[in-house]
PDB file of C-alpha atoms in Angstrom:
ATOM      1  CA  UNK A   1     -19.613  23.874  45.719  1.00 94.00           C
ATOM      2  CA  UNK A   2     -19.911  25.993  48.842  1.00 98.00           C
ATOM      3  CA  UNK A   3     -19.164  29.691  49.284  1.00 98.00           C
ATOM      4  CA  UNK A   4     -19.198  32.355  51.972  1.00 98.00           C
ATOM      5  CA  UNK A   5     -18.370  36.060  52.093  1.00 98.00           C
ATOM      6  CA  UNK A   6     -15.917  37.049  54.834  1.00 98.00           C
ATOM      7  CA  UNK A   7     -14.145  40.186  56.020  1.00 96.00           C
ATOM      8  CA  UNK A   8     -10.383  40.014  56.646  1.00 96.00           C
ATOM      9  CA  UNK A   9      -9.731  40.839  60.329  1.00 92.00           C
ATOM     10  CA  UNK A  10      -5.944  40.557  60.488  1.00 92.00           C
ATOM     11  CA  UNK A  11      -4.360  44.004  60.838  1.00 92.00           C
ATOM     12  CA  UNK A  12      -1.701  42.939  58.336  1.00 92.00           C
ATOM     13  CA  UNK A  13      -4.237  41.423  55.932  1.00 94.00           C
ATOM     14  CA  UNK A  14      -3.212  38.097  54.429  1.00 94.00           C
ATOM     15  CA  UNK A  15       0.472  38.974  54.217  1.00 92.00           C
ATOM     16  CA  UNK A  16       3.481  37.145  55.680  1.00 90.00           C
ATOM     17  CA  UNK A  17       2.477  35.090  58.718  1.00 94.00           C
ATOM     18  CA  UNK A  18      -1.355  35.179  58.415  1.00 95.00           C
ATOM     19  CA  UNK A  19      -1.176  34.382  54.697  1.00 95.00           C
ATOM     20  CA  UNK A  20       1.260  31.536  55.231  1.00 96.00           C
ATOM     21  CA  UNK A  21      -0.854  30.082  58.041  1.00 96.00           C
ATOM     22  CA  UNK A  22      -3.934  30.282  55.815  1.00 97.00           C
ATOM     23  CA  UNK A  23      -2.124  28.297  53.111  1.00 98.00           C
ATOM     24  CA  UNK A  24      -1.031  25.691  55.675  1.00 98.00           C
ATOM     25  CA  UNK A  25      -4.643  25.372  56.867  1.00 98.00           C
ATOM     26  CA  UNK A  26      -6.015  25.122  53.325  1.00 98.00           C
ATOM     27  CA  UNK A  27      -3.560  22.357  52.482  1.00 98.00           C
ATOM     28  CA  UNK A  28      -5.117  20.171  55.195  1.00 98.00           C
ATOM     29  CA  UNK A  29      -8.112  19.668  52.887  1.00 98.00           C
ATOM     30  CA  UNK A  30      -8.432  17.811  49.590  1.00 98.00           C
ATOM     31  CA  UNK A  31     -11.018  20.236  48.198  1.00 98.00           C
ATOM     32  CA  UNK A  32     -10.169  23.136  45.939  1.00 98.00           C
ATOM     33  CA  UNK A  33     -10.230  26.382  47.942  1.00 98.00           C
ATOM     34  CA  UNK A  34     -10.432  29.652  46.051  1.00 98.00           C
ATOM     35  CA  UNK A  35     -10.427  33.193  47.451  1.00 98.00           C
ATOM     36  CA  UNK A  36     -12.271  35.732  45.315  1.00 98.00           C
ATOM     37  CA  UNK A  37     -11.642  39.448  45.833  1.00 97.00           C
ATOM     38  CA  UNK A  38     -14.350  42.044  45.197  1.00 95.00           C
ATOM     39  CA  UNK A  39     -12.663  42.970  41.899  1.00 95.00           C
ATOM     40  CA  UNK A  40     -13.095  39.375  40.711  1.00 96.00           C
ATOM     41  CA  UNK A  41      -9.474  38.291  41.200  1.00 96.00           C
ATOM     42  CA  UNK A  42      -9.324  34.589  42.068  1.00 98.00           C
ATOM     43  CA  UNK A  43      -6.540  33.108  44.177  1.00 97.00           C
ATOM     44  CA  UNK A  44      -5.765  29.483  45.008  1.00 98.00           C
ATOM     45  CA  UNK A  45      -5.699  29.395  48.827  1.00 98.00           C
ATOM     46  CA  UNK A  46      -3.217  26.499  48.721  1.00 98.00           C
ATOM     47  CA  UNK A  47      -0.511  28.514  46.937  1.00 98.00           C
ATOM     48  CA  UNK A  48       1.480  30.824  49.202  1.00 97.00           C
ATOM     49  CA  UNK A  49       2.765  33.038  46.390  1.00 97.00           C
ATOM     50  CA  UNK A  50      -0.748  33.579  45.025  1.00 97.00           C
ATOM     51  CA  UNK A  51      -2.135  34.458  48.464  1.00 97.00           C
ATOM     52  CA  UNK A  52       0.701  36.881  49.243  1.00 96.00           C
ATOM     53  CA  UNK A  53       0.616  38.464  45.769  1.00 96.00           C
ATOM     54  CA  UNK A  54      -3.147  39.074  46.022  1.00 96.00           C
ATOM     55  CA  UNK A  55      -2.434  42.017  48.328  1.00 95.00           C
ATOM     56  CA  UNK A  56      -5.383  41.309  50.645  1.00 96.00           C
ATOM     57  CA  UNK A  57      -5.649  43.978  53.348  1.00 95.00           C
ATOM     58  CA  UNK A  58      -7.461  44.328  56.658  1.00 94.00           C
ATOM     59  CA  UNK A  59     -11.143  45.042  56.039  1.00 95.00           C
ATOM     60  CA  UNK A  60     -11.197  43.549  52.538  1.00 96.00           C
ATOM     61  CA  UNK A  61     -14.180  41.386  51.642  1.00 97.00           C
ATOM     62  CA  UNK A  62     -13.425  37.971  50.177  1.00 98.00           C
ATOM     63  CA  UNK A  63     -15.624  35.167  48.968  1.00 98.00           C
ATOM     64  CA  UNK A  64     -14.274  31.761  49.942  1.00 98.00           C
ATOM     65  CA  UNK A  65     -15.293  29.057  47.448  1.00 98.00           C
ATOM     66  CA  UNK A  66     -14.709  25.374  48.072  1.00 98.00           C
ATOM     67  CA  UNK A  67     -15.335  22.366  45.877  1.00 98.00           C
ATOM     68  CA  UNK A  68     -14.585  18.717  46.635  1.00 98.00           C
ATOM     69  CA  UNK A  69     -15.138  15.877  49.056  1.00 98.00           C
ATOM     70  CA  UNK A  70     -14.522  17.913  52.231  1.00 98.00           C
ATOM     71  CA  UNK A  71     -15.698  21.262  50.835  1.00 98.00           C
ATOM     72  CA  UNK A  72     -18.128  22.143  53.618  1.00 98.00           C
ATOM     73  CA  UNK A  73     -15.596  21.447  56.377  1.00 98.00           C
ATOM     74  CA  UNK A  74     -12.876  23.299  54.484  1.00 98.00           C
ATOM     75  CA  UNK A  75     -15.138  26.320  53.990  1.00 98.00           C
ATOM     76  CA  UNK A  76     -15.955  26.530  57.680  1.00 98.00           C
ATOM     77  CA  UNK A  77     -12.299  26.272  58.719  1.00 98.00           C
ATOM     78  CA  UNK A  78     -10.917  28.761  56.187  1.00 98.00           C
ATOM     79  CA  UNK A  79     -13.737  31.289  56.641  1.00 98.00           C
ATOM     80  CA  UNK A  80     -13.363  31.080  60.432  1.00 97.00           C
ATOM     81  CA  UNK A  81      -9.603  31.630  60.185  1.00 97.00           C
ATOM     82  CA  UNK A  82      -9.997  34.707  57.965  1.00 97.00           C
ATOM     83  CA  UNK A  83     -12.695  36.172  60.205  1.00 95.00           C
ATOM     84  CA  UNK A  84     -10.826  35.624  63.486  1.00 94.00           C
ATOM     85  CA  UNK A  85      -7.119  35.881  62.638  1.00 89.00           C
ATOM     86  CA  UNK A  86      -5.567  38.775  64.551  1.00 79.00           C
ATOM     87  CA  UNK A  87      -2.318  38.877  62.593  1.00 67.00           C
TER      88      UNK A  87
END
């Protein structure tokens, strides 16, 4: 398992377009990809309704956790997207 703390940069958080694009990216990998909010809430990054319902806002800190055959690559891609997405 790999993990990394990231700060959400998108001005709209992970809502609508940025959230949907994150889910599309996550689904390119076979590994499990979980987003963990500071309050402990865990969200499957491959499920659009979970990501949108998590109410992740700009400036929120998330921990991205990956587990599986391509976990390290998936972590780098998802963490990079969250840290650089402009919304």
